[in-house]
Amino acid sequence: MYHSKINGLGFYVPDNIVTNDDLSKIMDTSDEWIQERTGIKERRHIIRGEDTTTSMGVKAAKIAIERSGLTNDEIDFIVFATISPDFYFPGPGVALQKELGLKTIGALDIRNQCSGFIYALSVADQYIKTGMYKNILVVASELQSLGLDMTDRGRSVSVIFGDGAGAAIISRETDLSKGILSTHLHSEGEHAKELAVLAPGMGGRWITEIIADNDPNDESYYPVMNGQFVFKNAVVRFSEVINEGLQANNLEVADIDLLIPHQANLRISQFIQQKFKLTDDQVFNNIQKYGNTTAASIPIALTEAWEQGKIKSGDTLVLAAFGSGFTWASAIIKW
């Protein structure tokens, strides 16, 4: 039997910093308003033509591969999580394979929004535990800035999101006391439209209809969010899925060395921290700098925490996410 372990980490964010004050120049908002509601001070937006979802994923993946000590030829499979692919189809996994010059290995695309990285991690974990693959490249990348309504109408959503990518090499581990101990995945489609982009889509309005109407008031192709409803569900599901992971491994809250939550809203993370009575050293947040990078937020935070020396051998890590779908997930890792 095998466990899987994280064998290399990398992240990339664009150089272009967009502050709250920058946003206040193009919409009716302010630094105080944004920080009070989200905790965000700045985020990164790509410069059109310089980055894509795939190119950011490639840059993060190259760092992760180098840190793993593996060669490209040792990568057996790709799992790519995103809600913002370069094309409607095909997904970015195959583009990543091409740009990295990898062998003709399989590439799987994951569409689970804010929970995407943990879902992708779970898939990779199962492939390795069954012995099918030895080294899997997991990438989460999001280019959201070009799809936001950067006007007063969209300010409550658009100030939240940023661009970036994170990557991890998941490799075989023979020591069953280490690695990814368990993952826990959930969904509740009943609330799908509470946080969504409703068009274009085959089941609703297609792009040709949107273009034909040329309606400047059509908001269906911009993200919509019932903020209070999402917040209330998030704090409940975060708590549930963290507890589920701890119980599955006979662990207590006191055993958590570091919790890395999806960076959706600093207020959500602070609520969870207070509920579990965790110290500041037990929770890692970086939404203040990068905003909500959806599927990429956890691998970016995980990489940054590791780079800052906040993760040590033997530590118990908890990853947890909640987002559109609704989907939510957790992973328990012994480093």
PDB file of N, CA and C in Angstrom, residues 179-244:
ATOM      1  N   GLY A 179       2.247  11.875   4.727  1.00  0.00           N
ATOM      2  CA  GLY A 179       1.579  12.176   3.468  1.00  0.00           C
ATOM      3  C   GLY A 179       0.142  12.594   3.660  1.00  0.00           C
ATOM      4  N   ILE A 180      -0.642  12.459   2.590  1.00  0.00           N
ATOM      5  CA  ILE A 180      -2.059  12.807   2.632  1.00  0.00           C
ATOM      6  C   ILE A 180      -2.792  11.688   3.347  1.00  0.00           C
ATOM      7  N   LEU A 181      -3.311  11.987   4.531  1.00  0.00           N
ATOM      8  CA  LEU A 181      -3.974  10.963   5.338  1.00  0.00           C
ATOM      9  C   LEU A 181      -5.392  10.711   4.855  1.00  0.00           C
ATOM     10  N   SER A 182      -6.104  11.781   4.466  1.00  0.00           N
ATOM     11  CA  SER A 182      -7.467  11.611   3.967  1.00  0.00           C
ATOM     12  C   SER A 182      -7.936  12.897   3.298  1.00  0.00           C
ATOM     13  N   THR A 183      -8.915  12.753   2.405  1.00  0.00           N
ATOM     14  CA  THR A 183      -9.589  13.902   1.810  1.00  0.00           C
ATOM     15  C   THR A 183     -11.095  13.676   1.917  1.00  0.00           C
ATOM     16  N   HIS A 184     -11.847  14.787   1.959  1.00  0.00           N
ATOM     17  CA  HIS A 184     -13.289  14.704   2.194  1.00  0.00           C
ATOM     18  C   HIS A 184     -13.987  15.711   1.290  1.00  0.00           C
ATOM     19  N   LEU A 185     -14.862  15.224   0.429  1.00  0.00           N
ATOM     20  CA  LEU A 185     -15.464  16.039  -0.628  1.00  0.00           C
ATOM     21  C   LEU A 185     -16.986  16.059  -0.508  1.00  0.00           C
ATOM     22  N   HIS A 186     -17.585  17.247  -0.737  1.00  0.00           N
ATOM     23  CA  HIS A 186     -19.040  17.380  -0.644  1.00  0.00           C
ATOM     24  C   HIS A 186     -19.555  18.380  -1.670  1.00  0.00           C
ATOM     25  N   SER A 187     -20.857  18.282  -1.965  1.00  0.00           N
ATOM     26  CA  SER A 187     -21.501  19.265  -2.837  1.00  0.00           C
ATOM     27  C   SER A 187     -22.969  19.409  -2.467  1.00  0.00           C
ATOM     28  N   GLU A 188     -23.539  20.560  -2.849  1.00  0.00           N
ATOM     29  CA  GLU A 188     -24.957  20.826  -2.618  1.00  0.00           C
ATOM     30  C   GLU A 188     -25.447  21.726  -3.753  1.00  0.00           C
ATOM     31  N   GLY A 189     -25.849  21.091  -4.865  1.00  0.00           N
ATOM     32  CA  GLY A 189     -26.227  21.819  -6.067  1.00  0.00           C
ATOM     33  C   GLY A 189     -27.483  22.650  -5.936  1.00  0.00           C
ATOM     34  N   GLU A 190     -28.214  22.456  -4.878  1.00  0.00           N
ATOM     35  CA  GLU A 190     -29.435  23.231  -4.637  1.00  0.00           C
ATOM     36  C   GLU A 190     -29.158  24.733  -4.656  1.00  0.00           C
ATOM     37  N   HIS A 191     -27.954  25.102  -4.252  1.00  0.00           N
ATOM     38  CA  HIS A 191     -27.618  26.526  -4.141  1.00  0.00           C
ATOM     39  C   HIS A 191     -26.655  26.986  -5.238  1.00  0.00           C
ATOM     40  N   ALA A 192     -26.654  26.294  -6.370  1.00  0.00           N
ATOM     41  CA  ALA A 192     -25.682  26.578  -7.421  1.00  0.00           C
ATOM     42  C   ALA A 192     -25.729  28.030  -7.908  1.00  0.00           C
ATOM     43  N   LYS A 193     -26.910  28.598  -7.992  1.00  0.00           N
ATOM     44  CA  LYS A 193     -27.035  29.941  -8.566  1.00  0.00           C
ATOM     45  C   LYS A 193     -26.753  31.059  -7.563  1.00  0.00           C
ATOM     46  N   GLU A 194     -26.456  30.705  -6.322  1.00  0.00           N
ATOM     47  CA  GLU A 194     -26.149  31.730  -5.334  1.00  0.00           C
ATOM     48  C   GLU A 194     -24.754  32.325  -5.535  1.00  0.00           C
ATOM     49  N   LEU A 195     -23.901  31.609  -6.260  1.00  0.00           N
ATOM     50  CA  LEU A 195     -22.564  32.085  -6.607  1.00  0.00           C
ATOM     51  C   LEU A 195     -22.205  31.453  -7.941  1.00  0.00           C
ATOM     52  N   ALA A 196     -22.353  32.221  -9.011  1.00  0.00           N
ATOM     53  CA  ALA A 196     -22.254  31.599 -10.332  1.00  0.00           C
ATOM     54  C   ALA A 196     -22.016  32.636 -11.424  1.00  0.00           C
ATOM     55  N   VAL A 197     -21.544  32.128 -12.564  1.00  0.00           N
ATOM     56  CA  VAL A 197     -21.602  32.851 -13.837  1.00  0.00           C
ATOM     57  C   VAL A 197     -22.578  32.050 -14.694  1.00  0.00           C
ATOM     58  N   LEU A 198     -23.693  32.646 -15.059  1.00  0.00           N
ATOM     59  CA  LEU A 198     -24.801  31.907 -15.655  1.00  0.00           C
ATOM     60  C   LEU A 198     -24.697  31.749 -17.167  1.00  0.00           C
ATOM     61  N   ALA A 199     -23.842  32.519 -17.809  1.00  0.00           N
ATOM     62  CA  ALA A 199     -23.696  32.409 -19.253  1.00  0.00           C
ATOM     63  C   ALA A 199     -22.244  32.737 -19.627  1.00  0.00           C
ATOM     64  N   PRO A 200     -21.745  32.211 -20.752  1.00  0.00           N
ATOM     65  CA  PRO A 200     -22.467  31.350 -21.681  1.00  0.00           C
ATOM     66  C   PRO A 200     -22.542  29.904 -21.184  1.00  0.00           C
ATOM     67  N   GLY A 201     -23.547  29.219 -21.649  1.00  0.00           N
ATOM     68  CA  GLY A 201     -23.703  27.817 -21.281  1.00  0.00           C
ATOM     69  C   GLY A 201     -24.718  27.150 -22.178  1.00  0.00           C
ATOM     70  N   MET A 202     -24.520  25.877 -22.420  1.00  0.00           N
ATOM     71  CA  MET A 202     -25.395  25.140 -23.333  1.00  0.00           C
ATOM     72  C   MET A 202     -26.820  25.032 -22.793  1.00  0.00           C
ATOM     73  N   GLY A 203     -26.974  25.105 -21.464  1.00  0.00           N
ATOM     74  CA  GLY A 203     -28.302  24.966 -20.877  1.00  0.00           C
ATOM     75  C   GLY A 203     -29.008  26.290 -20.666  1.00  0.00           C
ATOM     76  N   GLY A 204     -28.344  27.394 -20.972  1.00  0.00           N
ATOM     77  CA  GLY A 204     -28.938  28.713 -20.779  1.00  0.00           C
ATOM     78  C   GLY A 204     -28.665  29.582 -21.987  1.00  0.00           C
ATOM     79  N   ARG A 205     -28.217  30.784 -21.748  1.00  0.00           N
ATOM     80  CA  ARG A 205     -27.909  31.696 -22.862  1.00  0.00           C
ATOM     81  C   ARG A 205     -26.529  31.368 -23.413  1.00  0.00           C
ATOM     82  N   TRP A 206     -26.453  31.218 -24.716  1.00  0.00           N
ATOM     83  CA  TRP A 206     -25.180  30.943 -25.370  1.00  0.00           C
ATOM     84  C   TRP A 206     -24.577  32.252 -25.862  1.00  0.00           C
ATOM     85  N   ILE A 207     -23.302  32.235 -26.176  1.00  0.00           N
ATOM     86  CA  ILE A 207     -22.579  33.463 -26.498  1.00  0.00           C
ATOM     87  C   ILE A 207     -23.177  34.181 -27.698  1.00  0.00           C
ATOM     88  N   THR A 208     -23.702  33.427 -28.674  1.00  0.00           N
ATOM     89  CA  THR A 208     -24.293  34.068 -29.855  1.00  0.00           C
ATOM     90  C   THR A 208     -25.527  34.880 -29.485  1.00  0.00           C
ATOM     91  N   GLU A 209     -26.276  34.410 -28.489  1.00  0.00           N
ATOM     92  CA  GLU A 209     -27.459  35.148 -28.036  1.00  0.00           C
ATOM     93  C   GLU A 209     -27.051  36.442 -27.346  1.00  0.00           C
ATOM     94  N   ILE A 210     -26.002  36.363 -26.548  1.00  0.00           N
ATOM     95  CA  ILE A 210     -25.518  37.540 -25.829  1.00  0.00           C
ATOM     96  C   ILE A 210     -25.042  38.602 -26.813  1.00  0.00           C
ATOM     97  N   ILE A 211     -24.288  38.157 -27.823  1.00  0.00           N
ATOM     98  CA  ILE A 211     -23.772  39.095 -28.826  1.00  0.00           C
ATOM     99  C   ILE A 211     -24.917  39.693 -29.634  1.00  0.00           C
ATOM    100  N   ALA A 212     -25.882  38.853 -30.005  1.00  0.00           N
ATOM    101  CA  ALA A 212     -27.006  39.319 -30.815  1.00  0.00           C
ATOM    102  C   ALA A 212     -27.838  40.364 -30.075  1.00  0.00           C
ATOM    103  N   ASP A 213     -28.044  40.154 -28.787  1.00  0.00           N
ATOM    104  CA  ASP A 213     -28.844  41.099 -28.001  1.00  0.00           C
ATOM    105  C   ASP A 213     -28.116  42.424 -27.789  1.00  0.00           C
ATOM    106  N   ASN A 214     -26.791  42.335 -27.630  1.00  0.00           N
ATOM    107  CA  ASN A 214     -25.978  43.530 -27.404  1.00  0.00           C
ATOM    108  C   ASN A 214     -26.581  44.407 -26.301  1.00  0.00           C
ATOM    109  N   ASP A 215     -26.972  43.753 -25.218  1.00  0.00           N
ATOM    110  CA  ASP A 215     -27.641  44.435 -24.114  1.00  0.00           C
ATOM    111  C   ASP A 215     -26.619  44.802 -23.044  1.00  0.00           C
ATOM    112  N   PRO A 216     -26.320  46.083 -22.859  1.00  0.00           N
ATOM    113  CA  PRO A 216     -25.309  46.474 -21.862  1.00  0.00           C
ATOM    114  C   PRO A 216     -25.723  46.163 -20.434  1.00  0.00           C
ATOM    115  N   ASN A 217     -27.013  45.896 -20.231  1.00  0.00           N
ATOM    116  CA  ASN A 217     -27.497  45.580 -18.890  1.00  0.00           C
ATOM    117  C   ASN A 217     -27.536  44.083 -18.606  1.00  0.00           C
ATOM    118  N   ASP A 218     -27.121  43.280 -19.580  1.00  0.00           N
ATOM    119  CA  ASP A 218     -27.117  41.832 -19.387  1.00  0.00           C
ATOM    120  C   ASP A 218     -25.962  41.464 -18.461  1.00  0.00           C
ATOM    121  N   GLU A 219     -26.288  40.990 -17.275  1.00  0.00           N
ATOM    122  CA  GLU A 219     -25.278  40.652 -16.276  1.00  0.00           C
ATOM    123  C   GLU A 219     -24.974  39.163 -16.231  1.00  0.00           C
ATOM    124  N   SER A 220     -25.566  38.369 -17.125  1.00  0.00           N
ATOM    125  CA  SER A 220     -25.482  36.911 -17.003  1.00  0.00           C
ATOM    126  C   SER A 220     -24.076  36.367 -17.202  1.00  0.00           C
ATOM    127  N   TYR A 221     -23.214  37.127 -17.877  1.00  0.00           N
ATOM    128  CA  TYR A 221     -21.857  36.644 -18.118  1.00  0.00           C
ATOM    129  C   TYR A 221     -20.854  37.194 -17.105  1.00  0.00           C
ATOM    130  N   TYR A 222     -21.352  37.858 -16.053  1.00  0.00           N
ATOM    131  CA  TYR A 222     -20.512  38.288 -14.943  1.00  0.00           C
ATOM    132  C   TYR A 222     -20.841  37.464 -13.697  1.00  0.00           C
ATOM    133  N   PRO A 223     -19.883  37.304 -12.796  1.00  0.00           N
ATOM    134  CA  PRO A 223     -20.170  36.562 -11.556  1.00  0.00           C
ATOM    135  C   PRO A 223     -21.252  37.252 -10.730  1.00  0.00           C
ATOM    136  N   VAL A 224     -22.154  36.459 -10.179  1.00  0.00           N
ATOM    137  CA  VAL A 224     -23.154  36.963  -9.243  1.00  0.00           C
ATOM    138  C   VAL A 224     -22.989  36.200  -7.930  1.00  0.00           C
ATOM    139  N   MET A 225     -23.221  36.896  -6.828  1.00  0.00           N
ATOM    140  CA  MET A 225     -23.037  36.253  -5.526  1.00  0.00           C
ATOM    141  C   MET A 225     -24.014  36.816  -4.510  1.00  0.00           C
ATOM    142  N   ASN A 226     -24.696  35.927  -3.845  1.00  0.00           N
ATOM    143  CA  ASN A 226     -25.523  36.285  -2.689  1.00  0.00           C
ATOM    144  C   ASN A 226     -24.610  36.228  -1.474  1.00  0.00           C
ATOM    145  N   GLY A 227     -23.951  37.351  -1.201  1.00  0.00           N
ATOM    146  CA  GLY A 227     -22.852  37.375  -0.251  1.00  0.00           C
ATOM    147  C   GLY A 227     -23.183  36.868   1.137  1.00  0.00           C
ATOM    148  N   GLN A 228     -24.271  37.353   1.716  1.00  0.00           N
ATOM    149  CA  GLN A 228     -24.625  36.942   3.078  1.00  0.00           C
ATOM    150  C   GLN A 228     -24.972  35.462   3.136  1.00  0.00           C
ATOM    151  N   PHE A 229     -25.677  34.978   2.127  1.00  0.00           N
ATOM    152  CA  PHE A 229     -26.057  33.569   2.093  1.00  0.00           C
ATOM    153  C   PHE A 229     -24.818  32.679   1.963  1.00  0.00           C
ATOM    154  N   VAL A 230     -23.895  33.086   1.096  1.00  0.00           N
ATOM    155  CA  VAL A 230     -22.652  32.321   0.919  1.00  0.00           C
ATOM    156  C   VAL A 230     -21.854  32.307   2.214  1.00  0.00           C
ATOM    157  N   PHE A 231     -21.748  33.456   2.878  1.00  0.00           N
ATOM    158  CA  PHE A 231     -20.996  33.543   4.130  1.00  0.00           C
ATOM    159  C   PHE A 231     -21.578  32.589   5.177  1.00  0.00           C
ATOM    160  N   LYS A 232     -22.893  32.618   5.356  1.00  0.00           N
ATOM    161  CA  LYS A 232     -23.539  31.781   6.367  1.00  0.00           C
ATOM    162  C   LYS A 232     -23.312  30.296   6.100  1.00  0.00           C
ATOM    163  N   ASN A 233     -23.391  29.898   4.829  1.00  0.00           N
ATOM    164  CA  ASN A 233     -23.156  28.497   4.489  1.00  0.00           C
ATOM    165  C   ASN A 233     -21.680  28.136   4.622  1.00  0.00           C
ATOM    166  N   ALA A 234     -20.810  29.064   4.268  1.00  0.00           N
ATOM    167  CA  ALA A 234     -19.374  28.784   4.308  1.00  0.00           C
ATOM    168  C   ALA A 234     -18.901  28.458   5.718  1.00  0.00           C
ATOM    169  N   VAL A 235     -19.301  29.256   6.691  1.00  0.00           N
ATOM    170  CA  VAL A 235     -18.788  29.028   8.044  1.00  0.00           C
ATOM    171  C   VAL A 235     -19.297  27.706   8.617  1.00  0.00           C
ATOM    172  N   VAL A 236     -20.500  27.290   8.215  1.00  0.00           N
ATOM    173  CA  VAL A 236     -21.028  26.003   8.665  1.00  0.00           C
ATOM    174  C   VAL A 236     -20.282  24.851   8.007  1.00  0.00           C
ATOM    175  N   ARG A 237     -20.138  24.913   6.691  1.00  0.00           N
ATOM    176  CA  ARG A 237     -19.508  23.806   5.967  1.00  0.00           C
ATOM    177  C   ARG A 237     -18.008  23.705   6.244  1.00  0.00           C
ATOM    178  N   PHE A 238     -17.341  24.840   6.390  1.00  0.00           N
ATOM    179  CA  PHE A 238     -15.929  24.814   6.789  1.00  0.00           C
ATOM    180  C   PHE A 238     -15.774  24.022   8.085  1.00  0.00           C
ATOM    181  N   SER A 239     -16.575  24.358   9.064  1.00  0.00           N
ATOM    182  CA  SER A 239     -16.479  23.699  10.367  1.00  0.00           C
ATOM    183  C   SER A 239     -16.745  22.209  10.248  1.00  0.00           C
ATOM    184  N   GLU A 240     -17.793  21.860   9.514  1.00  0.00           N
ATOM    185  CA  GLU A 240     -18.163  20.453   9.368  1.00  0.00           C
ATOM    186  C   GLU A 240     -17.048  19.639   8.722  1.00  0.00           C
ATOM    187  N   VAL A 241     -16.489  20.158   7.642  1.00  0.00           N
ATOM    188  CA  VAL A 241     -15.538  19.351   6.878  1.00  0.00           C
ATOM    189  C   VAL A 241     -14.173  19.283   7.572  1.00  0.00           C
ATOM    190  N   ILE A 242     -13.840  20.313   8.355  1.00  0.00           N
ATOM    191  CA  ILE A 242     -12.617  20.237   9.163  1.00  0.00           C
ATOM    192  C   ILE A 242     -12.782  19.175  10.242  1.00  0.00           C
ATOM    193  N   ASN A 243     -13.908  19.204  10.922  1.00  0.00           N
ATOM    194  CA  ASN A 243     -14.179  18.198  11.959  1.00  0.00           C
ATOM    195  C   ASN A 243     -14.229  16.786  11.371  1.00  0.00           C
ATOM    196  N   GLU A 244     -14.801  16.663  10.190  1.00  0.00           N
ATOM    197  CA  GLU A 244     -14.867  15.354   9.537  1.00  0.00           C
ATOM    198  C   GLU A 244     -13.469  14.783   9.309  1.00  0.00           C
TER     199      GLU A 244
END
